[in-house]
């Protein structure tokens, strides 16, 4: 692979590029699903190709190819330079890149069991057993299970002399039961919606989830939701389960801190951000107990945003985003770091595949654990609704106003879980919501959740991001608006 | 085995124009035949092969300058094998014979690992297809320089008007071919160009977008001018109270909402009891002014005239005068229901079955201007954003207005309004449509392109307001 990269870099330089980086990537994926006791999808894919990004005449060009011959790669590099020169026809200023050192390194994400080596029969048996355990519950009308495995090898080389090979194994797994009765469809998922939990692990993730043990419970909850009372419409206290809070972090912290959005580069599609540059170090984003980091290092955990180097050749870092409630940092790259006074990128450039340009992306954007045990938090709460497992999510294009609904709610009365509520939802304004946080559970309840389906960029790229969170309490929140009949 | 695309395509009839970057169709057929030949020497009892090729480019601009500019080429081969009542799929983009053989073996290994599927059907034989022509040389011939010049003009307009432009100008060509061991062969190619622009006049913004197989079907500079004019009108937005309003939805706003209905018309969705049409087929669910067909052959549509199994797509009347009449079927769901397949199946194996992908709404004879003139008090909606399903049976959708929300009073647009969040049942909305314009090809960001009208809708529910 390094020979191909060298050919591409040499051609780019010869054609007039002043800076270039090349990614050769080999992606392998396996998908298994079942539905109502039958195998649904059973598919495997691989994709191998090369993408090259160049600066020429002060502007960017990118081209990609799956023709991995010397001639194919040289043609691709020449095309990238030609595109960059066309970009320069409509540039306003030259691109300036922050300094970065050159690295020669190789990194393999840790895993215990290679999912591609586990017999398919074993994998399907596990899914079909969970599927059957859900189907025997009366009232369940649809059962779904799934596993997804990926291996991604990338060879990064740049004109400053970096040669970095990274190899990742990613696993996802989950189950869901749906119940249609009367004029309602209710659904429960385990351990999360979006196909379950996803992380930078091997088959050991699947084994740790104990699908068969949890299948009857979620099936029973799906059926029971029909007879549960409707979540009321009011202002009050909400306790969010860890996976729902992970998505709240994703939408109302992770996206607004992307510096490309802040600078208007996503204005036509993903939107902009309320976190204009004047807010850095000047905004009380959240209450004092809230600390959020962007941490791509393995020390943070095996998240979907964990790596050794980003796709611009910058080492993984931990950046303070919110420290004791104050807004402290953005996600940046080599091109934008100087805008916020940084000498160096925060290492967040990521690409979906060899045929996509790296863009600023969330890594693991996590709420650091607090001090509460979950039992103490419930016992300390007089009147609240505990909301678990995301059902719908939406936020405006500057990331102020949001609304989420979850699959299930639980009424908390006088320090105890009182009863199930259906169709729970809550909404609010980002900074008001985060400033109302008054309790965060401790590390024992903290999970690094994986969001596998974050869409951004044109052409669209789907990226996995990580979000560590533990159950937390928020006061004076608007509840039940999604189902308001007004 | 690797198709020598450049040298062969220029030597043959189809695909010989210098502005075509795609392989000749004969080359794709050669790959399919090669895979079928290799598969004959394996355990595969039946084999289906898909070959897909894309050649796309996209120029992206922001802050009145190009900031990203990309091009890609890709070719994939996807193989489905059938063995002893079991099937599975494997896909690769490596075209050498060893890789193709390994892909067939991977598909077989997957297939053999599962229980028998008693509902699995044999592959279909040869089919006849209605021809569609959606490959336009003018689009295929667009260069990075062409796109940069168009973008430059749009950005210059923004600068002249004291605004900031962001958007994309993309062009591309793609083709697909499929064949199977029972002699079926189908092929399709198309071009596609798209221009999307957001004009920002801080803190306001507005937006316009179009796409087509033929780049000559839209005027990028007119789109830029429209977005610019509306961005100016969007400044100094007033805050109104949430509540129920008469709304005038531009076609892009209609598209992004009704796009969430399409899977409800899949026979498999009803079988799985996850469609809002369960127990509602044949009832007066929507207003009598709502008629929806799925029609890949419509002049404003794009897409292949066959489905993932190679079955010819049929025109299907989904809703007639507000009554859901018909569903779409893949081969397997059709067999279970005792119906004929309509040519809407996804590639197998999958758990979702099928879906209509070429929705066409019958329009009316109104217009945006007439709708505004007929409104005492209401809101004109340019575009909607981040739409998600809150309730799958009542089809309650939530989302935000974006890039231009305007108050209409006494038949005139009077001012801009801060953006609202909505929580609105689509079923209720399609009962409350008062006026429709003629249908147009619309493009948004939440749903695939459709042919839809602008709509004037009564009692649209806005639940909260945001800060801009």
XYZ file of N, CA and C in Angstrom, chain A residues 16-243:
684
model
N 2.080 20.083 -9.044
C 1.966 21.429 -8.470
C 1.348 21.506 -7.093
N 1.082 20.354 -6.454
C 0.520 20.389 -5.099
C 1.588 20.810 -4.097
N 1.199 21.655 -3.165
C 2.134 22.077 -2.130
C 1.971 21.251 -0.860
N 0.908 20.532 -0.782
C 0.633 19.728 0.405
C -0.317 18.619 -0.035
N -0.117 17.412 0.437
C -1.005 16.315 0.027
C -1.031 15.236 1.098
N -2.166 14.556 1.215
C -2.201 13.344 2.035
C -3.076 12.289 1.354
N -2.709 11.053 1.580
C -3.323 9.924 0.879
C -3.834 8.920 1.906
N -5.021 8.400 1.665
C -5.548 7.323 2.504
C -5.903 6.136 1.614
N -5.235 5.030 1.843
C -5.682 3.770 1.244
C -6.464 3.071 2.340
N -7.665 2.646 2.014
C -8.495 2.013 3.048
C -9.098 0.713 2.544
N -9.133 -0.265 3.430
C -9.773 -1.557 3.139
C -10.839 -1.763 4.212
N -12.090 -1.766 3.781
C -13.199 -1.892 4.736
C -13.904 -3.214 4.516
N -14.104 -3.946 5.579
C -14.863 -5.204 5.507
C -16.028 -5.138 6.492
N -17.161 -5.632 6.067
C -18.354 -5.538 6.913
C -19.193 -6.811 6.781
N -19.784 -7.220 7.897
C -20.738 -8.334 7.875
C -21.988 -7.901 8.629
N -23.152 -8.152 8.046
C -24.436 -7.799 8.667
C -25.310 -9.032 8.773
N -25.835 -9.255 9.960
C -26.772 -10.353 10.193
C -27.986 -9.777 10.885
N -29.174 -10.088 10.392
C -30.391 -9.680 11.092
C -31.385 -10.837 11.075
N -32.283 -10.814 12.055
C -33.434 -11.723 12.009
C -34.695 -10.900 12.209
N -35.799 -11.456 11.719
C -37.106 -10.826 11.923
C -38.134 -11.926 12.109
N -38.855 -11.853 13.195
C -39.909 -12.839 13.467
C -39.426 -14.276 13.291
N -38.206 -14.541 13.780
C -37.699 -15.900 13.778
C -37.061 -16.360 12.479
N -37.040 -15.494 11.482
C -36.420 -15.830 10.205
C -35.171 -14.979 10.009
N -34.192 -15.525 9.301
C -33.024 -14.716 8.957
C -33.460 -13.629 7.985
N -33.054 -12.401 8.252
C -33.388 -11.286 7.370
C -32.225 -11.012 6.436
N -31.363 -10.089 6.830
C -30.170 -9.799 6.032
C -29.049 -10.739 6.429
N -28.330 -11.221 5.427
C -27.127 -12.006 5.669
C -26.174 -11.604 4.548
N -25.282 -10.695 4.873
C -24.470 -10.109 3.805
C -23.092 -9.720 4.320
N -22.186 -9.712 3.400
C -20.803 -9.358 3.709
C -20.300 -8.492 2.559
N -19.450 -7.522 2.888
C -18.924 -6.687 1.813
C -17.504 -6.272 2.119
N -16.782 -5.942 1.069
C -15.457 -5.356 1.237
C -15.287 -4.259 0.205
N -14.460 -3.274 0.564
C -14.200 -2.168 -0.351
C -12.769 -1.698 -0.120
N -12.030 -1.588 -1.212
C -10.625 -1.191 -1.130
C -10.401 -0.060 -2.122
N -9.799 1.009 -1.681
C -9.544 2.108 -2.605
C -8.628 3.146 -2.001
N -8.424 4.207 -2.757
C -7.486 5.262 -2.364
C -8.121 6.631 -2.588
N -7.909 7.514 -1.624
C -8.336 8.900 -1.779
C -7.152 9.815 -1.532
N -7.059 10.870 -2.311
C -5.949 11.816 -2.130
C -6.494 13.234 -2.039
N -6.000 13.960 -1.041
C -6.374 15.362 -0.836
C -5.139 16.212 -1.102
N -5.310 17.257 -1.902
C -4.144 18.096 -2.240
C -4.487 19.566 -2.088
N -3.454 20.340 -1.799
C -3.538 21.807 -1.863
C -2.743 22.255 -3.075
N -3.369 22.984 -3.972
C -2.654 23.541 -5.122
C -3.236 24.927 -5.397
N -2.404 25.853 -5.713
C -2.823 27.253 -5.895
C -3.604 27.754 -4.674
N -3.298 27.198 -3.508
C -3.921 27.669 -2.272
C -5.307 27.142 -2.012
N -5.752 26.152 -2.809
C -7.118 25.634 -2.655
C -7.095 24.105 -2.647
N -8.207 23.529 -2.159
C -8.280 22.086 -1.993
C -8.824 21.359 -3.225
N -8.303 20.154 -3.431
C -8.894 19.211 -4.380
C -8.822 17.818 -3.786
N -9.792 16.987 -4.103
C -9.802 15.605 -3.610
C -10.311 14.700 -4.716
N -9.636 13.568 -4.887
C -10.127 12.565 -5.840
C -9.893 11.181 -5.250
N -10.697 10.236 -5.694
C -10.573 8.871 -5.166
C -10.757 7.865 -6.283
N -10.189 6.699 -6.072
C -10.293 5.666 -7.102
C -10.208 4.279 -6.482
N -10.816 3.332 -7.182
C -10.631 1.936 -6.796
C -9.710 1.232 -7.790
N -9.105 1.998 -8.701
C -8.165 1.426 -9.676
C -6.773 1.460 -9.055
N -6.471 0.441 -8.295
C -5.242 0.469 -7.515
C -4.054 -0.110 -8.286
N -3.870 0.422 -9.471
C -2.642 0.184 -10.213
C -1.833 1.477 -10.136
N -0.565 1.417 -10.473
C 0.264 2.622 -10.427
C -0.335 3.706 -11.335
N -0.810 3.269 -12.522
C -1.382 4.233 -13.470
C -2.684 4.824 -12.917
N -3.503 3.960 -12.338
C -4.781 4.419 -11.793
C -4.573 5.434 -10.681
N -3.610 5.170 -9.828
C -3.355 6.042 -8.689
C -2.750 7.371 -9.161
N -1.862 7.311 -10.135
C -1.264 8.555 -10.647
C -2.333 9.422 -11.323
N -3.246 8.771 -12.054
C -4.332 9.528 -12.703
C -5.215 10.183 -11.644
N -5.448 9.465 -10.583
C -6.296 9.993 -9.498
C -5.619 11.215 -8.858
N -4.319 11.114 -8.603
C -3.587 12.243 -7.994
C -3.592 13.456 -8.917
N -3.411 13.183 -10.216
C -3.430 14.293 -11.182
C -4.811 14.941 -11.208
N -5.857 14.126 -11.114
C -7.222 14.662 -11.097
C -7.431 15.542 -9.859
N -6.906 15.113 -8.723
C -7.064 15.897 -7.490
C -6.407 17.274 -7.644
N -5.242 17.302 -8.268
C -4.555 18.592 -8.457
C -5.353 19.474 -9.415
N -5.853 18.846 -10.475
C -6.642 19.610 -11.441
C -7.902 20.193 -10.777
N -8.518 19.409 -9.895
C -9.705 19.895 -9.173
C -9.317 21.045 -8.240
N -8.175 20.916 -7.590
C -7.726 21.999 -6.691
C -7.524 23.293 -7.466
N -6.969 23.177 -8.644
C -6.746 24.387 -9.452
C -8.087 25.006 -9.879
N -9.076 24.140 -10.120
C -10.420 24.670 -10.422
C -10.997 25.349 -9.182
N -10.769 24.776 -8.019
C -11.257 25.397 -6.768
C -10.686 26.802 -6.626
N -9.438 26.957 -7.046
C -8.776 28.254 -6.890
C -9.453 29.339 -7.721
N -10.247 28.944 -8.727
C -10.987 29.938 -9.512
C -12.023 30.646 -8.641
N -12.446 29.996 -7.573
C -13.461 30.597 -6.699
C -12.982 30.588 -5.245
N -11.737 30.961 -5.033
C -11.244 31.060 -3.653
C -11.202 32.532 -3.242
N -11.211 32.785 -1.959
C -11.079 34.157 -1.443
C -9.734 34.357 -0.765
N -9.164 33.283 -0.242
C -7.843 33.366 0.380
C -7.208 31.988 0.329
N -5.908 31.949 0.544
C -5.206 30.670 0.520
C -5.437 29.913 1.822
N -5.525 28.591 1.704
C -5.652 27.740 2.896
C -4.320 27.750 3.646
N -4.397 27.893 4.975
C -3.194 27.839 5.816
C -3.380 26.691 6.807
N -2.349 25.865 6.910
C -2.443 24.682 7.769
C -1.591 24.849 9.023
N -2.138 24.430 10.171
C -1.346 24.429 11.406
C -0.241 23.381 11.298
N 0.857 23.643 11.985
C 1.977 22.706 11.945
C 1.570 21.351 12.543
N 2.108 20.303 11.980
C 1.974 18.989 12.606
C 3.260 18.217 12.341
N 3.641 17.417 13.309
C 4.834 16.593 13.128
C 4.518 15.413 12.216
N 5.586 14.812 11.703
C 5.426 13.581 10.918
C 5.511 12.378 11.861
N 4.702 11.371 11.578
C 4.692 10.166 12.428
C 4.803 8.930 11.550
N 5.575 7.976 12.024
C 5.604 6.656 11.384
C 5.175 5.672 12.464
N 4.012 5.052 12.267
C 3.441 4.281 13.365
C 2.470 3.239 12.820
N 2.178 2.279 13.660
C 1.174 1.270 13.340
C 0.367 0.994 14.603
N -0.958 0.881 14.467
C -1.828 0.734 15.648
C -2.969 -0.217 15.337
N -3.226 -1.080 16.284
C -4.342 -2.023 16.171
C -5.278 -1.816 17.359
N -6.568 -1.607 17.089
C -7.496 -1.476 18.212
C -7.578 -2.816 18.942
N -7.606 -2.778 20.275
C -7.620 -4.040 21.013
C -8.974 -4.748 20.914
N -8.935 -6.055 20.793
C -10.161 -6.867 20.865
C -9.761 -8.262 21.323
N -10.709 -8.969 21.923
C -10.390 -10.314 22.422
C -10.819 -11.393 21.445
N -11.966 -11.200 20.787
C -12.460 -12.231 19.876
C -12.780 -11.620 18.515
N -12.107 -12.095 17.496
C -12.340 -11.591 16.138
C -13.726 -12.039 15.668
N -14.665 -11.100 15.462
C -16.024 -11.520 15.094
C -16.086 -12.248 13.762
N -15.121 -11.999 12.876
C -15.126 -12.668 11.571
C -14.630 -14.122 11.684
N -14.092 -14.471 12.852
C -13.624 -15.842 13.067
C -14.642 -16.675 13.849
N -15.659 -16.038 14.400
C -16.699 -16.775 15.128
C -17.625 -17.415 14.096
N -17.935 -18.705 14.230
C -18.801 -19.349 13.209
C -20.142 -18.606 13.067
N -20.550 -18.465 11.827
C -21.824 -17.780 11.561
C -23.000 -18.479 12.236
N -22.930 -19.785 12.299
C -24.010 -20.541 12.948
C -24.150 -20.101 14.410
N -23.011 -19.897 15.067
C -23.026 -19.475 16.471
C -23.671 -18.099 16.597
N -23.307 -17.219 15.672
C -23.849 -15.857 15.713
C -25.354 -15.881 15.461
N -25.780 -16.629 14.436
C -27.212 -16.682 14.125
C -28.002 -17.369 15.231
N -27.422 -18.411 15.826
C -28.119 -19.104 16.925
C -28.412 -18.134 18.063
N -27.448 -17.291 18.361
C -27.627 -16.332 19.456
C -28.765 -15.355 19.128
N -28.797 -14.890 17.883
C -29.860 -13.953 17.496
C -31.225 -14.646 17.472
N -31.262 -15.844 16.909
C -32.556 -16.542 16.789
C -33.106 -16.936 18.161
N -32.219 -17.220 19.105
C -32.681 -17.562 20.459
C -33.321 -16.338 21.118
N -32.693 -15.175 20.962
C -33.258 -13.946 21.538
C -34.571 -13.599 20.841
N -34.588 -13.790 19.524
C -35.794 -13.523 18.740
C -36.950 -14.390 19.251
N -36.675 -15.672 19.478
C -37.720 -16.597 19.940
C -38.205 -16.206 21.334
N -37.279 -15.774 22.189
C -37.658 -15.403 23.556
C -38.570 -14.180 23.568
N -38.441 -13.318 22.582
C -39.333 -12.148 22.498
C -40.682 -12.546 21.904
N -40.652 -13.456 20.938
C -41.892 -13.791 20.219
C -42.906 -14.521 21.086
N -42.436 -15.200 22.140
C -43.405 -15.960 22.957
C -44.211 -15.050 23.881
N -43.821 -13.780 23.958
C -44.561 -12.860 24.833
C -45.832 -12.400 24.117
N -46.960 -12.554 24.776
C -48.251 -12.205 24.189
C -48.309 -10.709 23.885
N -48.786 -10.373 22.725
C -48.916 -8.965 22.355
C -47.787 -8.456 21.482
N -46.687 -9.205 21.426
C -45.573 -8.786 20.565
C -45.901 -9.162 19.129
N -45.821 -8.194 18.220
C -46.202 -8.450 16.831
C -45.016 -8.433 15.866
N -43.870 -7.972 16.334
C -42.688 -7.924 15.462
C -41.439 -8.025 16.324
N -40.550 -8.944 15.963
C -39.278 -9.056 16.686
C -38.134 -8.889 15.697
N -37.114 -8.178 16.129
C -35.953 -7.922 15.263
C -34.675 -8.044 16.076
N -33.658 -8.637 15.476
C -32.344 -8.699 16.127
C -31.283 -8.440 15.066
N -30.101 -8.068 15.507
C -29.054 -7.831 14.519
C -27.661 -7.766 15.113
N -26.691 -8.111 14.286
C -25.276 -7.925 14.616
C -24.613 -7.289 13.400
N -23.619 -6.462 13.685
C -22.856 -5.832 12.596
C -21.390 -5.828 12.994
N -20.555 -6.277 12.097
C -19.113 -6.308 12.385
C -18.371 -5.582 11.269
N -17.338 -4.824 11.666
C -16.532 -4.120 10.661
C -15.057 -4.256 11.005
N -14.261 -4.367 9.949
C -12.803 -4.260 10.099
C -12.369 -3.165 9.140
N -11.643 -2.205 9.658
C -11.200 -1.092 8.812
C -9.687 -0.974 8.936
N -9.011 -1.143 7.821
C -7.566 -0.911 7.756
C -7.328 0.354 6.970
N -6.499 1.254 7.508
C -6.181 2.464 6.741
C -4.678 2.703 6.766
N -4.188 3.100 5.607
C -2.779 3.447 5.454
C -2.730 4.914 5.061
N -2.255 5.750 5.990
C -2.218 7.193 5.765
C -0.783 7.610 5.474
N -0.601 8.377 4.421
C 0.731 8.925 4.115
C 0.563 10.378 3.706
N 1.525 11.206 4.101
C 1.381 12.623 3.772
C 2.686 13.206 3.260
N 2.559 14.373 2.657
C 3.740 15.012 2.072
C 4.699 15.532 3.140
N 4.270 15.563 4.401
C 5.229 15.946 5.450
C 5.967 14.713 5.989
N 5.662 13.529 5.451
C 6.446 12.342 5.785
C 5.800 11.354 6.725
N 4.536 11.537 7.067
C 3.862 10.573 7.933
C 3.502 9.302 7.173
N 3.631 8.166 7.847
C 3.152 6.875 7.330
C 2.520 6.161 8.519
N 1.189 6.112 8.545
C 0.478 5.585 9.714
C -0.489 4.499 9.265
N -0.318 3.316 9.821
C -1.265 2.236 9.553
C -2.121 2.027 10.796
N -3.444 2.049 10.614
C -4.346 1.780 11.730
C -5.318 0.674 11.332
N -5.605 -0.181 12.289
C -6.538 -1.282 12.044
C -7.560 -1.311 13.176
N -8.834 -1.295 12.801
C -9.891 -1.239 13.816
C -10.870 -2.390 13.635
N -11.392 -2.893 14.732
C -12.486 -3.862 14.721
C -13.653 -3.230 15.469
N -14.813 -3.207 14.832
C -16.000 -2.561 15.409
C -17.142 -3.577 15.436
N -17.848 -3.610 16.542
C -18.964 -4.549 16.686
C -20.216 -3.809 17.149
N -21.354 -4.204 16.603
C -22.635 -3.660 17.046
C -23.640 -4.791 17.201
N -24.546 -4.656 18.149
C -25.510 -5.739 18.387
C -26.704 -5.219 19.172
N -27.909 -5.692 18.837
C -29.085 -5.285 19.602
C -30.315 -6.058 19.196
N -31.363 -5.928 19.994
C -32.642 -6.592 19.724
C -33.778 -5.605 19.970
N -34.941 -5.870 19.362
C -36.096 -4.981 19.554
C -37.392 -5.771 19.418
N -38.367 -5.395 20.242
C -39.706 -5.994 20.172
C -40.710 -4.876 19.920
N -41.646 -5.117 18.995
C -42.667 -4.124 18.662
C -44.040 -4.732 18.886
N -44.967 -3.890 19.359
C -46.324 -4.369 19.611
C -47.329 -3.404 19.000
N -48.187 -3.937 18.125
C -49.265 -3.145 17.522
C -50.587 -3.594 18.122
N -51.271 -2.648 18.762
C -52.598 -2.947 19.337
C -53.476 -1.724 19.162
N -54.704 -1.921 18.773
C -55.632 -0.799 18.638
C -55.080 0.225 17.669
N -54.829 1.429 18.160
C -54.274 2.462 17.284
C -52.889 2.897 17.752
N -52.113 1.936 18.258
C -50.785 2.276 18.773
C -49.742 1.253 18.362
N -48.570 1.762 18.041
C -47.404 0.900 17.849
C -46.402 1.270 18.939
N -46.022 0.318 19.780
C -45.042 0.554 20.835
C -43.843 -0.355 20.606
N -42.672 0.142 20.994
C -41.440 -0.598 20.711
C -40.483 -0.494 21.889
N -39.762 -1.563 22.166
C -38.672 -1.529 23.141
C -37.427 -2.145 22.519
N -36.301 -1.530 22.804
C -35.040 -2.001 22.249
C -34.061 -2.276 23.381
N -33.137 -3.201 23.151
C -32.075 -3.476 24.114
C -30.769 -3.687 23.348
N -29.639 -3.174 23.821
C -29.484 -2.273 24.961
C -29.757 -0.823 24.595
N -30.041 -0.566 23.336
C -30.302 0.800 22.880
C -31.039 0.704 21.559
N -31.648 1.808 21.136
C -32.156 1.863 19.764
C -30.950 2.005 18.820
N -31.194 2.262 17.545
C -30.113 2.332 16.529
C -29.342 1.009 16.440
N -30.029 -0.114 16.598
C -29.357 -1.400 16.453
C -28.594 -1.839 17.680
N -28.754 -1.159 18.806
C -28.149 -1.620 20.054
C -26.908 -0.849 20.436
N -25.953 -1.562 21.027
C -24.687 -0.933 21.411
C -23.654 -1.188 20.306
N -22.800 -0.200 20.096
C -21.752 -0.303 19.071
C -20.454 0.199 19.690
N -19.393 -0.556 19.534
C -18.129 -0.075 20.105
C -16.935 -0.676 19.393
N -15.781 -0.163 19.744
C -14.517 -0.599 19.152
C -14.063 -1.850 19.911
N -14.796 -2.917 19.711
C -14.518 -4.179 20.386
C -14.759 -5.321 19.417
N -14.417 -6.517 19.848
C -14.689 -7.711 19.064
C -15.984 -8.366 19.515
N -16.059 -9.675 19.278
C -17.283 -10.418 19.592
C -17.581 -10.431 21.086
N -16.572 -10.095 21.895
C -16.796 -10.060 23.340
C -17.909 -9.073 23.706
N -18.118 -8.054 22.878
C -19.236 -7.130 23.154
C -20.566 -7.891 23.085
N -20.737 -8.686 22.034
C -21.981 -9.445 21.861
C -22.217 -10.338 23.077
N -21.173 -11.038 23.486
C -21.320 -11.965 24.620
C -21.670 -11.222 25.903
N -21.098 -10.032 26.074
C -21.334 -9.293 27.323
C -22.771 -8.767 27.410
N -23.452 -8.660 26.289
C -24.784 -8.040 26.313
C -25.876 -8.987 26.821
N -25.628 -10.289 26.809
C -26.595 -11.270 27.337
C -28.004 -11.034 26.762
N -28.097 -11.118 25.449
C -29.353 -10.827 24.749
C -30.510 -11.689 25.257
N -30.242 -12.966 25.426
C -31.314 -13.893 25.806
C -31.896 -13.535 27.168
N -31.050 -13.064 28.060
C -31.506 -12.708 29.402
C -32.444 -11.494 29.358
N -32.158 -10.560 28.476
C -32.937 -9.317 28.443
C -34.130 -9.364 27.494
N -34.165 -10.345 26.610
C -35.221 -10.393 25.589
C -36.627 -10.421 26.183
N -36.901 -11.305 27.174
C -38.288 -11.345 27.684
C -38.721 -10.013 28.289
N -37.814 -9.358 28.988
C -38.191 -8.108 29.668
C -38.602 -7.025 28.663
N -37.802 -6.842 27.613
C -38.185 -5.760 26.686
C -39.456 -6.117 25.909
N -39.641 -7.419 25.646
C -40.870 -7.833 24.955
C -42.089 -7.550 25.840
N -41.968 -7.867 27.110
C -43.083 -7.622 28.039
C -43.357 -6.122 28.167
N -42.289 -5.330 28.197
C -42.480 -3.877 28.296
C -43.165 -3.324 27.048
N -42.773 -3.837 25.872
C -43.397 -3.352 24.630
C -44.909 -3.586 24.666
N -45.311 -4.775 25.128
C -46.744 -5.096 25.187
C -47.437 -4.295 26.285
N -46.741 -4.121 27.419
C -47.355 -3.443 28.569
C -47.533 -1.942 28.328
N -46.724 -1.376 27.455
C -46.808 0.077 27.236
C -48.209 0.512 26.787
N -48.919 -0.370 26.080
C -50.257 0.006 25.593
C -51.197 0.389 26.727
N -51.055 -0.299 27.862
C -51.989 -0.010 28.961
C -51.406 0.965 29.981
N -50.203 1.468 29.721
C -49.607 2.445 30.642
C -50.245 3.812 30.410
N -50.286 4.665 31.435
C -50.800 6.028 31.234
C -49.899 6.829 30.293
N -50.515 7.789 29.618
C -49.776 8.709 28.743
C -48.898 9.625 29.592
N -47.681 9.865 29.149
C -46.801 10.833 29.826
C -47.508 12.197 29.862
N -47.593 12.829 31.032
C -48.321 14.104 31.104
C -47.568 15.235 30.409
N -48.314 16.312 30.125
C -47.694 17.512 29.562
C -47.538 18.519 30.699
N -46.306 18.887 31.021
C -46.076 19.782 32.159
C -44.626 20.256 32.151
N -44.269 21.093 33.097
C -42.870 21.410 33.368
C -42.472 20.672 34.635
N -41.320 20.010 34.626
C -40.961 19.255 35.808
C -39.565 18.683 35.711
N -39.302 17.692 36.557
C -37.972 17.091 36.645
C -37.908 15.846 35.763
N -36.778 15.722 35.079
C -36.546 14.570 34.211
C -35.243 13.897 34.633
N -35.255 12.577 34.711
C -34.011 11.818 34.852
C -33.821 11.054 33.549
N -32.682 11.278 32.910
C -32.430 10.609 31.630
C -31.533 9.406 31.843
N -31.916 8.268 31.239
C -31.045 7.096 31.235
C -29.786 7.393 30.428
N -28.743 6.576 30.631
C -27.444 6.862 30.031
C -27.458 6.935 28.517
N -28.155 6.000 27.842
C -28.106 6.005 26.375
C -28.836 7.215 25.810
